Amino acid sequence: MRTLTHPIFIRSVEEDIGSIINNIFREEYGQMPRHFTPQLIVDAGAYIGDTSAYFLSRYPKASVLSLEPNPESYEIASRNLSDYGERVNLLNAALTPEDGRVRISGLATGARVSTDGQDVAAITITTLLSNSGFMSIDILKMDIEGHEVPVLTEKSEYWLPRVKWLLLETHGKNIEDELLPFLKGKGFTIHRHRNVWYCENRKYLSS
């Protein structure tokens, strides 16, 4: 694919094809200012690694932290991101408000934190940022099937002011009704492109 530095493996299933169409061809996560040159990108809900591959290809000087809790999707993401070397760190973990362990249920793009299902590692943005060696996150992409609410609203006072751009997959009106006013109150300006909310942290940029 012309927008990717390296080839990508996908299965002939609806979820893989749809993800490639939206993330690679339509570039739903690619509507950033042209002059923007991120150093650290966090891809929470990496699925098969297509969005991470897109970020790594578009921003050749950026490092990417990718999280994918579903073991099957994680294995495919590992295959798709291996050629990018040390620029990407892929973790088989879920993004949560607290470090520890959680259970996930659902398949493919629908894998989510649940009360039952597979036991996986859980990690916070605070821990990711502390271990990264960076002071801020230039792009935080979150597609974690509704778990965005607790991650963003619980114990986020340390790291949320350090996020320049927050890219959120749309997951229903009830979630948006709760999250968007919260983010606006934290100094983010918000607009929507297709299925993604682009949230820019004006307070961070002005500081």
mmCIF file of the C-alpha atoms, coordinates in Angstrom:
data_MODEL
# 
_entry.id   MODEL 
# 
loop_
_atom_site.group_PDB 
_atom_site.id 
_atom_site.type_symbol 
_atom_site.label_atom_id 
_atom_site.label_alt_id 
_atom_site.label_comp_id 
_atom_site.label_asym_id 
_atom_site.label_entity_id 
_atom_site.label_seq_id 
_atom_site.pdbx_PDB_ins_code 
_atom_site.Cartn_x 
_atom_site.Cartn_y 
_atom_site.Cartn_z 
_atom_site.occupancy 
_atom_site.B_iso_or_equiv 
_atom_site.pdbx_formal_charge 
_atom_site.auth_seq_id 
_atom_site.auth_comp_id 
_atom_site.auth_asym_id 
_atom_site.auth_atom_id 
_atom_site.pdbx_PDB_model_num 
ATOM 1   C CA . MET A 1 1   ? 0.000   0.000   0.000  1.00 0.00 ? 1   MET A CA 1 
ATOM 2   C CA . ARG A 1 2   ? 1.430   3.342   -1.017 1.00 0.00 ? 2   ARG A CA 1 
ATOM 3   C CA . THR A 1 3   ? 0.740   5.004   2.322  1.00 0.00 ? 3   THR A CA 1 
ATOM 4   C CA . LEU A 1 4   ? 2.630   2.310   4.271  1.00 0.00 ? 4   LEU A CA 1 
ATOM 5   C CA . THR A 1 5   ? 6.384   1.818   4.443  1.00 0.00 ? 5   THR A CA 1 
ATOM 6   C CA . HIS A 1 6   ? 6.062   -1.971  4.717  1.00 0.00 ? 6   HIS A CA 1 
ATOM 7   C CA . PRO A 1 7   ? 3.522   -4.565  3.490  1.00 0.00 ? 7   PRO A CA 1 
ATOM 8   C CA . ILE A 1 8   ? 0.638   -5.446  5.793  1.00 0.00 ? 8   ILE A CA 1 
ATOM 9   C CA . PHE A 1 9   ? -1.065  -8.804  6.329  1.00 0.00 ? 9   PHE A CA 1 
ATOM 10  C CA . ILE A 1 10  ? -4.860  -8.951  6.608  1.00 0.00 ? 10  ILE A CA 1 
ATOM 11  C CA . ARG A 1 11  ? -7.399  -11.777 6.639  1.00 0.00 ? 11  ARG A CA 1 
ATOM 12  C CA . SER A 1 12  ? -10.352 -11.934 4.275  1.00 0.00 ? 12  SER A CA 1 
ATOM 13  C CA . VAL A 1 13  ? -12.789 -11.059 7.042  1.00 0.00 ? 13  VAL A CA 1 
ATOM 14  C CA . GLU A 1 14  ? -15.077 -8.044  7.301  1.00 0.00 ? 14  GLU A CA 1 
ATOM 15  C CA . GLU A 1 15  ? -13.346 -6.543  10.345 1.00 0.00 ? 15  GLU A CA 1 
ATOM 16  C CA . ASP A 1 16  ? -9.864  -6.537  8.782  1.00 0.00 ? 16  ASP A CA 1 
ATOM 17  C CA . ILE A 1 17  ? -11.064 -5.190  5.448  1.00 0.00 ? 17  ILE A CA 1 
ATOM 18  C CA . GLY A 1 18  ? -13.179 -2.474  7.089  1.00 0.00 ? 18  GLY A CA 1 
ATOM 19  C CA . SER A 1 19  ? -10.301 -1.422  9.326  1.00 0.00 ? 19  SER A CA 1 
ATOM 20  C CA . ILE A 1 20  ? -7.929  -1.135  6.366  1.00 0.00 ? 20  ILE A CA 1 
ATOM 21  C CA . ILE A 1 21  ? -10.449 0.871   4.331  1.00 0.00 ? 21  ILE A CA 1 
ATOM 22  C CA . ASN A 1 22  ? -11.081 3.355   7.142  1.00 0.00 ? 22  ASN A CA 1 
ATOM 23  C CA . ASN A 1 23  ? -7.581  3.659   8.548  1.00 0.00 ? 23  ASN A CA 1 
ATOM 24  C CA . ILE A 1 24  ? -5.328  3.291   5.503  1.00 0.00 ? 24  ILE A CA 1 
ATOM 25  C CA . PHE A 1 25  ? -7.367  4.354   2.474  1.00 0.00 ? 25  PHE A CA 1 
ATOM 26  C CA . ARG A 1 26  ? -9.725  6.899   4.063  1.00 0.00 ? 26  ARG A CA 1 
ATOM 27  C CA . GLU A 1 27  ? -7.061  7.988   6.568  1.00 0.00 ? 27  GLU A CA 1 
ATOM 28  C CA . GLU A 1 28  ? -9.594  8.619   9.312  1.00 0.00 ? 28  GLU A CA 1 
ATOM 29  C CA . TYR A 1 29  ? -6.747  9.162   11.792 1.00 0.00 ? 29  TYR A CA 1 
ATOM 30  C CA . GLY A 1 30  ? -4.673  11.196  9.367  1.00 0.00 ? 30  GLY A CA 1 
ATOM 31  C CA . GLN A 1 31  ? -6.389  14.582  9.478  1.00 0.00 ? 31  GLN A CA 1 
ATOM 32  C CA . MET A 1 32  ? -3.702  16.336  11.486 1.00 0.00 ? 32  MET A CA 1 
ATOM 33  C CA . PRO A 1 33  ? -2.146  19.725  10.665 1.00 0.00 ? 33  PRO A CA 1 
ATOM 34  C CA . ARG A 1 34  ? 0.461   19.376  7.917  1.00 0.00 ? 34  ARG A CA 1 
ATOM 35  C CA . HIS A 1 35  ? 3.224   20.945  9.993  1.00 0.00 ? 35  HIS A CA 1 
ATOM 36  C CA . PHE A 1 36  ? 2.597   18.606  12.938 1.00 0.00 ? 36  PHE A CA 1 
ATOM 37  C CA . THR A 1 37  ? 5.594   16.347  13.678 1.00 0.00 ? 37  THR A CA 1 
ATOM 38  C CA . PRO A 1 38  ? 4.791   14.057  16.632 1.00 0.00 ? 38  PRO A CA 1 
ATOM 39  C CA . GLN A 1 39  ? 7.473   12.324  18.644 1.00 0.00 ? 39  GLN A CA 1 
ATOM 40  C CA . LEU A 1 40  ? 5.357   9.984   20.786 1.00 0.00 ? 40  LEU A CA 1 
ATOM 41  C CA . ILE A 1 41  ? 2.119   8.350   19.668 1.00 0.00 ? 41  ILE A CA 1 
ATOM 42  C CA . VAL A 1 42  ? 0.026   5.950   21.765 1.00 0.00 ? 42  VAL A CA 1 
ATOM 43  C CA . ASP A 1 43  ? -2.287  3.608   19.872 1.00 0.00 ? 43  ASP A CA 1 
ATOM 44  C CA . ALA A 1 44  ? -4.746  2.079   22.349 1.00 0.00 ? 44  ALA A CA 1 
ATOM 45  C CA . GLY A 1 45  ? -6.822  -0.587  20.657 1.00 0.00 ? 45  GLY A CA 1 
ATOM 46  C CA . ALA A 1 46  ? -4.294  -1.346  17.934 1.00 0.00 ? 46  ALA A CA 1 
ATOM 47  C CA . TYR A 1 47  ? -6.219  -4.359  16.537 1.00 0.00 ? 47  TYR A CA 1 
ATOM 48  C CA . ILE A 1 48  ? -4.017  -5.816  13.729 1.00 0.00 ? 48  ILE A CA 1 
ATOM 49  C CA . GLY A 1 49  ? -1.560  -2.920  13.848 1.00 0.00 ? 49  GLY A CA 1 
ATOM 50  C CA . ASP A 1 50  ? -2.860  -1.073  10.802 1.00 0.00 ? 50  ASP A CA 1 
ATOM 51  C CA . THR A 1 51  ? -3.228  2.322   12.470 1.00 0.00 ? 51  THR A CA 1 
ATOM 52  C CA . SER A 1 52  ? 0.168   2.003   14.132 1.00 0.00 ? 52  SER A CA 1 
ATOM 53  C CA . ALA A 1 53  ? 1.693   1.122   10.754 1.00 0.00 ? 53  ALA A CA 1 
ATOM 54  C CA . TYR A 1 54  ? -0.008  4.187   9.273  1.00 0.00 ? 54  TYR A CA 1 
ATOM 55  C CA . PHE A 1 55  ? 1.379   6.469   11.991 1.00 0.00 ? 55  PHE A CA 1 
ATOM 56  C CA . LEU A 1 56  ? 4.868   4.977   11.700 1.00 0.00 ? 56  LEU A CA 1 
ATOM 57  C CA . SER A 1 57  ? 4.845   5.442   7.933  1.00 0.00 ? 57  SER A CA 1 
ATOM 58  C CA . ARG A 1 58  ? 3.446   8.968   7.957  1.00 0.00 ? 58  ARG A CA 1 
ATOM 59  C CA . TYR A 1 59  ? 5.683   10.196  10.790 1.00 0.00 ? 59  TYR A CA 1 
ATOM 60  C CA . PRO A 1 60  ? 9.109   8.584   10.246 1.00 0.00 ? 60  PRO A CA 1 
ATOM 61  C CA . LYS A 1 61  ? 10.626  10.240  13.327 1.00 0.00 ? 61  LYS A CA 1 
ATOM 62  C CA . ALA A 1 62  ? 7.857   9.181   15.727 1.00 0.00 ? 62  ALA A CA 1 
ATOM 63  C CA . SER A 1 63  ? 7.856   6.380   18.280 1.00 0.00 ? 63  SER A CA 1 
ATOM 64  C CA . VAL A 1 64  ? 4.628   4.451   18.772 1.00 0.00 ? 64  VAL A CA 1 
ATOM 65  C CA . LEU A 1 65  ? 3.361   2.622   21.864 1.00 0.00 ? 65  LEU A CA 1 
ATOM 66  C CA . SER A 1 66  ? 0.665   0.153   20.768 1.00 0.00 ? 66  SER A CA 1 
ATOM 67  C CA . LEU A 1 67  ? -1.734  -1.749  22.997 1.00 0.00 ? 67  LEU A CA 1 
ATOM 68  C CA . GLU A 1 68  ? -3.913  -4.652  21.896 1.00 0.00 ? 68  GLU A CA 1 
ATOM 69  C CA . PRO A 1 69  ? -5.502  -6.879  24.555 1.00 0.00 ? 69  PRO A CA 1 
ATOM 70  C CA . ASN A 1 70  ? -6.943  -9.585  22.274 1.00 0.00 ? 70  ASN A CA 1 
ATOM 71  C CA . PRO A 1 71  ? -4.261  -12.306 21.918 1.00 0.00 ? 71  PRO A CA 1 
ATOM 72  C CA . GLU A 1 72  ? -5.218  -13.259 18.344 1.00 0.00 ? 72  GLU A CA 1 
ATOM 73  C CA . SER A 1 73  ? -5.212  -9.654  17.121 1.00 0.00 ? 73  SER A CA 1 
ATOM 74  C CA . TYR A 1 74  ? -1.985  -9.047  19.040 1.00 0.00 ? 74  TYR A CA 1 
ATOM 75  C CA . GLU A 1 75  ? -0.232  -11.841 17.141 1.00 0.00 ? 75  GLU A CA 1 
ATOM 76  C CA . ILE A 1 76  ? -1.226  -10.364 13.780 1.00 0.00 ? 76  ILE A CA 1 
ATOM 77  C CA . ALA A 1 77  ? -0.226  -6.882  14.933 1.00 0.00 ? 77  ALA A CA 1 
ATOM 78  C CA . SER A 1 78  ? 3.178   -8.289  15.943 1.00 0.00 ? 78  SER A CA 1 
ATOM 79  C CA . ARG A 1 79  ? 3.609   -9.635  12.413 1.00 0.00 ? 79  ARG A CA 1 
ATOM 80  C CA . ASN A 1 80  ? 2.539   -6.352  10.818 1.00 0.00 ? 80  ASN A CA 1 
ATOM 81  C CA . LEU A 1 81  ? 4.721   -4.117  12.987 1.00 0.00 ? 81  LEU A CA 1 
ATOM 82  C CA . SER A 1 82  ? 7.918   -6.164  13.200 1.00 0.00 ? 82  SER A CA 1 
ATOM 83  C CA . ASP A 1 83  ? 9.524   -4.431  10.202 1.00 0.00 ? 83  ASP A CA 1 
ATOM 84  C CA . TYR A 1 84  ? 9.308   -1.067  11.983 1.00 0.00 ? 84  TYR A CA 1 
ATOM 85  C CA . GLY A 1 85  ? 11.811  -2.250  14.558 1.00 0.00 ? 85  GLY A CA 1 
ATOM 86  C CA . GLU A 1 86  ? 12.504  -0.338  17.750 1.00 0.00 ? 86  GLU A CA 1 
ATOM 87  C CA . ARG A 1 87  ? 10.300  2.578   16.724 1.00 0.00 ? 87  ARG A CA 1 
ATOM 88  C CA . VAL A 1 88  ? 7.250   0.627   17.927 1.00 0.00 ? 88  VAL A CA 1 
ATOM 89  C CA . ASN A 1 89  ? 6.574   -1.078  21.250 1.00 0.00 ? 89  ASN A CA 1 
ATOM 90  C CA . LEU A 1 90  ? 3.556   -3.410  21.064 1.00 0.00 ? 90  LEU A CA 1 
ATOM 91  C CA . LEU A 1 91  ? 2.011   -4.613  24.321 1.00 0.00 ? 91  LEU A CA 1 
ATOM 92  C CA . ASN A 1 92  ? -0.562  -7.370  24.783 1.00 0.00 ? 92  ASN A CA 1 
ATOM 93  C CA . ALA A 1 93  ? -2.485  -5.264  27.294 1.00 0.00 ? 93  ALA A CA 1 
ATOM 94  C CA . ALA A 1 94  ? -5.648  -3.257  27.841 1.00 0.00 ? 94  ALA A CA 1 
ATOM 95  C CA . LEU A 1 95  ? -5.674  0.456   28.629 1.00 0.00 ? 95  LEU A CA 1 
ATOM 96  C CA . THR A 1 96  ? -7.343  1.010   32.002 1.00 0.00 ? 96  THR A CA 1 
ATOM 97  C CA . PRO A 1 97  ? -7.517  3.565   34.856 1.00 0.00 ? 97  PRO A CA 1 
ATOM 98  C CA . GLU A 1 98  ? -5.434  1.256   37.103 1.00 0.00 ? 98  GLU A CA 1 
ATOM 99  C CA . ASP A 1 99  ? -2.506  -1.090  36.493 1.00 0.00 ? 99  ASP A CA 1 
ATOM 100 C CA . GLY A 1 100 ? -3.135  -4.783  37.079 1.00 0.00 ? 100 GLY A CA 1 
ATOM 101 C CA . ARG A 1 101 ? -5.204  -7.436  35.338 1.00 0.00 ? 101 ARG A CA 1 
ATOM 102 C CA . VAL A 1 102 ? -8.614  -7.320  33.649 1.00 0.00 ? 102 VAL A CA 1 
ATOM 103 C CA . ARG A 1 103 ? -10.801 -9.627  31.611 1.00 0.00 ? 103 ARG A CA 1 
ATOM 104 C CA . ILE A 1 104 ? -11.781 -8.987  28.023 1.00 0.00 ? 104 ILE A CA 1 
ATOM 105 C CA . SER A 1 105 ? -14.563 -10.468 25.924 1.00 0.00 ? 105 SER A CA 1 
ATOM 106 C CA . GLY A 1 106 ? -15.585 -10.084 22.306 1.00 0.00 ? 106 GLY A CA 1 
ATOM 107 C CA . LEU A 1 107 ? -13.729 -10.801 19.104 1.00 0.00 ? 107 LEU A CA 1 
ATOM 108 C CA . ALA A 1 108 ? -11.747 -8.820  16.545 1.00 0.00 ? 108 ALA A CA 1 
ATOM 109 C CA . THR A 1 109 ? -12.565 -5.090  16.686 1.00 0.00 ? 109 THR A CA 1 
ATOM 110 C CA . GLY A 1 110 ? -15.188 -5.757  19.382 1.00 0.00 ? 110 GLY A CA 1 
ATOM 111 C CA . ALA A 1 111 ? -12.763 -6.926  22.079 1.00 0.00 ? 111 ALA A CA 1 
ATOM 112 C CA . ARG A 1 112 ? -13.466 -4.956  25.255 1.00 0.00 ? 112 ARG A CA 1 
ATOM 113 C CA . VAL A 1 113 ? -12.945 -4.906  29.013 1.00 0.00 ? 113 VAL A CA 1 
ATOM 114 C CA . SER A 1 114 ? -15.626 -7.070  30.612 1.00 0.00 ? 114 SER A CA 1 
ATOM 115 C CA . THR A 1 115 ? -16.566 -8.989  33.744 1.00 0.00 ? 115 THR A CA 1 
ATOM 116 C CA . ASP A 1 116 ? -15.665 -12.300 32.139 1.00 0.00 ? 116 ASP A CA 1 
ATOM 117 C CA . GLY A 1 117 ? -13.553 -13.669 29.307 1.00 0.00 ? 117 GLY A CA 1 
ATOM 118 C CA . GLN A 1 118 ? -9.780  -13.823 28.889 1.00 0.00 ? 118 GLN A CA 1 
ATOM 119 C CA . ASP A 1 119 ? -7.443  -12.542 31.581 1.00 0.00 ? 119 ASP A CA 1 
ATOM 120 C CA . VAL A 1 120 ? -4.963  -9.950  30.251 1.00 0.00 ? 120 VAL A CA 1 
ATOM 121 C CA . ALA A 1 121 ? -2.573  -7.329  31.558 1.00 0.00 ? 121 ALA A CA 1 
ATOM 122 C CA . ALA A 1 122 ? -3.923  -3.839  32.277 1.00 0.00 ? 122 ALA A CA 1 
ATOM 123 C CA . ILE A 1 123 ? -1.825  -0.690  32.072 1.00 0.00 ? 123 ILE A CA 1 
ATOM 124 C CA . THR A 1 124 ? -2.418  3.021   32.601 1.00 0.00 ? 124 THR A CA 1 
ATOM 125 C CA . ILE A 1 125 ? -1.348  6.051   30.588 1.00 0.00 ? 125 ILE A CA 1 
ATOM 126 C CA . THR A 1 126 ? 0.595   7.192   33.653 1.00 0.00 ? 126 THR A CA 1 
ATOM 127 C CA . THR A 1 127 ? 2.710   4.034   33.560 1.00 0.00 ? 127 THR A CA 1 
ATOM 128 C CA . LEU A 1 128 ? 3.142   4.166   29.793 1.00 0.00 ? 128 LEU A CA 1 
ATOM 129 C CA . LEU A 1 129 ? 4.263   7.782   29.921 1.00 0.00 ? 129 LEU A CA 1 
ATOM 130 C CA . SER A 1 130 ? 6.608   7.212   32.855 1.00 0.00 ? 130 SER A CA 1 
ATOM 131 C CA . ASN A 1 131 ? 8.268   4.259   31.085 1.00 0.00 ? 131 ASN A CA 1 
ATOM 132 C CA . SER A 1 132 ? 8.494   6.007   27.720 1.00 0.00 ? 132 SER A CA 1 
ATOM 133 C CA . GLY A 1 133 ? 11.096  8.628   28.594 1.00 0.00 ? 133 GLY A CA 1 
ATOM 134 C CA . PHE A 1 134 ? 8.866   11.338  27.090 1.00 0.00 ? 134 PHE A CA 1 
ATOM 135 C CA . MET A 1 135 ? 7.263   14.223  28.950 1.00 0.00 ? 135 MET A CA 1 
ATOM 136 C CA . SER A 1 136 ? 4.130   14.363  26.787 1.00 0.00 ? 136 SER A CA 1 
ATOM 137 C CA . ILE A 1 137 ? 2.053   12.408  24.267 1.00 0.00 ? 137 ILE A CA 1 
ATOM 138 C CA . ASP A 1 138 ? 1.643   14.053  20.884 1.00 0.00 ? 138 ASP A CA 1 
ATOM 139 C CA . ILE A 1 139 ? -1.176  11.776  19.691 1.00 0.00 ? 139 ILE A CA 1 
ATOM 140 C CA . LEU A 1 140 ? -3.263  9.501   21.892 1.00 0.00 ? 140 LEU A CA 1 
ATOM 141 C CA . LYS A 1 141 ? -5.547  7.381   19.725 1.00 0.00 ? 141 LYS A CA 1 
ATOM 142 C CA . MET A 1 142 ? -8.197  5.459   21.655 1.00 0.00 ? 142 MET A CA 1 
ATOM 143 C CA . ASP A 1 143 ? -10.509 2.845   20.179 1.00 0.00 ? 143 ASP A CA 1 
ATOM 144 C CA . ILE A 1 144 ? -11.282 0.758   23.248 1.00 0.00 ? 144 ILE A CA 1 
ATOM 145 C CA . GLU A 1 145 ? -14.953 -0.024  22.802 1.00 0.00 ? 145 GLU A CA 1 
ATOM 146 C CA . GLY A 1 146 ? -16.529 2.274   25.373 1.00 0.00 ? 146 GLY A CA 1 
ATOM 147 C CA . HIS A 1 147 ? -13.851 1.987   28.059 1.00 0.00 ? 147 HIS A CA 1 
ATOM 148 C CA . GLU A 1 148 ? -12.753 5.486   27.099 1.00 0.00 ? 148 GLU A CA 1 
ATOM 149 C CA . VAL A 1 149 ? -15.008 6.936   29.803 1.00 0.00 ? 149 VAL A CA 1 
ATOM 150 C CA . PRO A 1 150 ? -13.258 5.495   32.888 1.00 0.00 ? 150 PRO A CA 1 
ATOM 151 C CA . VAL A 1 151 ? -9.787  5.874   31.350 1.00 0.00 ? 151 VAL A CA 1 
ATOM 152 C CA . LEU A 1 152 ? -10.313 9.573   30.644 1.00 0.00 ? 152 LEU A CA 1 
ATOM 153 C CA . THR A 1 153 ? -12.338 10.558  33.695 1.00 0.00 ? 153 THR A CA 1 
ATOM 154 C CA . GLU A 1 154 ? -10.701 8.508   36.480 1.00 0.00 ? 154 GLU A CA 1 
ATOM 155 C CA . LYS A 1 155 ? -7.222  9.401   37.746 1.00 0.00 ? 155 LYS A CA 1 
ATOM 156 C CA . SER A 1 156 ? -6.340  11.299  34.583 1.00 0.00 ? 156 SER A CA 1 
ATOM 157 C CA . GLU A 1 157 ? -5.331  14.583  36.202 1.00 0.00 ? 157 GLU A CA 1 
ATOM 158 C CA . TYR A 1 158 ? -1.616  13.703  35.929 1.00 0.00 ? 158 TYR A CA 1 
ATOM 159 C CA . TRP A 1 159 ? -1.439  12.726  32.270 1.00 0.00 ? 159 TRP A CA 1 
ATOM 160 C CA . LEU A 1 160 ? -4.380  14.326  30.436 1.00 0.00 ? 160 LEU A CA 1 
ATOM 161 C CA . PRO A 1 161 ? -2.792  17.834  30.430 1.00 0.00 ? 161 PRO A CA 1 
ATOM 162 C CA . ARG A 1 162 ? 0.231   16.226  28.731 1.00 0.00 ? 162 ARG A CA 1 
ATOM 163 C CA . VAL A 1 163 ? -1.721  15.002  25.698 1.00 0.00 ? 163 VAL A CA 1 
ATOM 164 C CA . LYS A 1 164 ? -1.607  17.313  22.671 1.00 0.00 ? 164 LYS A CA 1 
ATOM 165 C CA . TRP A 1 165 ? -4.095  15.500  20.442 1.00 0.00 ? 165 TRP A CA 1 
ATOM 166 C CA . LEU A 1 166 ? -6.666  12.938  21.552 1.00 0.00 ? 166 LEU A CA 1 
ATOM 167 C CA . LEU A 1 167 ? -8.281  10.916  18.751 1.00 0.00 ? 167 LEU A CA 1 
ATOM 168 C CA . LEU A 1 168 ? -11.417 9.047   19.835 1.00 0.00 ? 168 LEU A CA 1 
ATOM 169 C CA . GLU A 1 169 ? -13.390 6.492   17.866 1.00 0.00 ? 169 GLU A CA 1 
ATOM 170 C CA . THR A 1 170 ? -17.125 7.196   18.126 1.00 0.00 ? 170 THR A CA 1 
ATOM 171 C CA . HIS A 1 171 ? -18.856 4.615   20.320 1.00 0.00 ? 171 HIS A CA 1 
ATOM 172 C CA . GLY A 1 172 ? -22.393 5.856   20.826 1.00 0.00 ? 172 GLY A CA 1 
ATOM 173 C CA . LYS A 1 173 ? -24.245 8.979   21.818 1.00 0.00 ? 173 LYS A CA 1 
ATOM 174 C CA . ASN A 1 174 ? -24.298 8.178   25.536 1.00 0.00 ? 174 ASN A CA 1 
ATOM 175 C CA . ILE A 1 175 ? -20.505 7.983   25.647 1.00 0.00 ? 175 ILE A CA 1 
ATOM 176 C CA . GLU A 1 176 ? -20.109 11.129  23.584 1.00 0.00 ? 176 GLU A CA 1 
ATOM 177 C CA . ASP A 1 177 ? -22.604 13.000  25.771 1.00 0.00 ? 177 ASP A CA 1 
ATOM 178 C CA . GLU A 1 178 ? -20.435 12.206  28.786 1.00 0.00 ? 178 GLU A CA 1 
ATOM 179 C CA . LEU A 1 179 ? -16.944 12.552  27.334 1.00 0.00 ? 179 LEU A CA 1 
ATOM 180 C CA . LEU A 1 180 ? -17.151 15.552  25.050 1.00 0.00 ? 180 LEU A CA 1 
ATOM 181 C CA . PRO A 1 181 ? -18.334 18.054  27.719 1.00 0.00 ? 181 PRO A CA 1 
ATOM 182 C CA . PHE A 1 182 ? -15.711 16.624  30.087 1.00 0.00 ? 182 PHE A CA 1 
ATOM 183 C CA . LEU A 1 183 ? -12.926 17.176  27.563 1.00 0.00 ? 183 LEU A CA 1 
ATOM 184 C CA . LYS A 1 184 ? -14.131 20.669  26.692 1.00 0.00 ? 184 LYS A CA 1 
ATOM 185 C CA . GLY A 1 185 ? -13.988 21.479  30.392 1.00 0.00 ? 185 GLY A CA 1 
ATOM 186 C CA . LYS A 1 186 ? -10.364 20.322  30.415 1.00 0.00 ? 186 LYS A CA 1 
ATOM 187 C CA . GLY A 1 187 ? -9.402  22.743  27.660 1.00 0.00 ? 187 GLY A CA 1 
ATOM 188 C CA . PHE A 1 188 ? -9.850  20.618  24.550 1.00 0.00 ? 188 PHE A CA 1 
ATOM 189 C CA . THR A 1 189 ? -11.386 21.932  21.349 1.00 0.00 ? 189 THR A CA 1 
ATOM 190 C CA . ILE A 1 190 ? -13.235 19.222  19.454 1.00 0.00 ? 190 ILE A CA 1 
ATOM 191 C CA . HIS A 1 191 ? -14.310 18.484  15.915 1.00 0.00 ? 191 HIS A CA 1 
ATOM 192 C CA . ARG A 1 192 ? -15.374 15.325  14.147 1.00 0.00 ? 192 ARG A CA 1 
ATOM 193 C CA . HIS A 1 193 ? -14.045 13.717  10.970 1.00 0.00 ? 193 HIS A CA 1 
ATOM 194 C CA . ARG A 1 194 ? -16.090 10.702  9.853  1.00 0.00 ? 194 ARG A CA 1 
ATOM 195 C CA . ASN A 1 195 ? -15.942 8.246   12.808 1.00 0.00 ? 195 ASN A CA 1 
ATOM 196 C CA . VAL A 1 196 ? -13.229 10.012  14.796 1.00 0.00 ? 196 VAL A CA 1 
ATOM 197 C CA . TRP A 1 197 ? -13.385 12.882  17.287 1.00 0.00 ? 197 TRP A CA 1 
ATOM 198 C CA . TYR A 1 198 ? -10.310 15.112  17.038 1.00 0.00 ? 198 TYR A CA 1 
ATOM 199 C CA . CYS A 1 199 ? -9.646  16.719  20.419 1.00 0.00 ? 199 CYS A CA 1 
ATOM 200 C CA . GLU A 1 200 ? -6.871  19.350  20.577 1.00 0.00 ? 200 GLU A CA 1 
ATOM 201 C CA . ASN A 1 201 ? -5.516  20.397  23.945 1.00 0.00 ? 201 ASN A CA 1 
ATOM 202 C CA . ARG A 1 202 ? -5.310  24.167  23.644 1.00 0.00 ? 202 ARG A CA 1 
ATOM 203 C CA . LYS A 1 203 ? -4.194  24.665  27.227 1.00 0.00 ? 203 LYS A CA 1 
ATOM 204 C CA . TYR A 1 204 ? -1.196  22.392  26.711 1.00 0.00 ? 204 TYR A CA 1 
ATOM 205 C CA . LEU A 1 205 ? -0.198  24.046  23.434 1.00 0.00 ? 205 LEU A CA 1 
ATOM 206 C CA . SER A 1 206 ? -0.493  27.546  24.895 1.00 0.00 ? 206 SER A CA 1 
ATOM 207 C CA . SER A 1 207 ? 1.746   26.567  27.792 1.00 0.00 ? 207 SER A CA 1 
# 
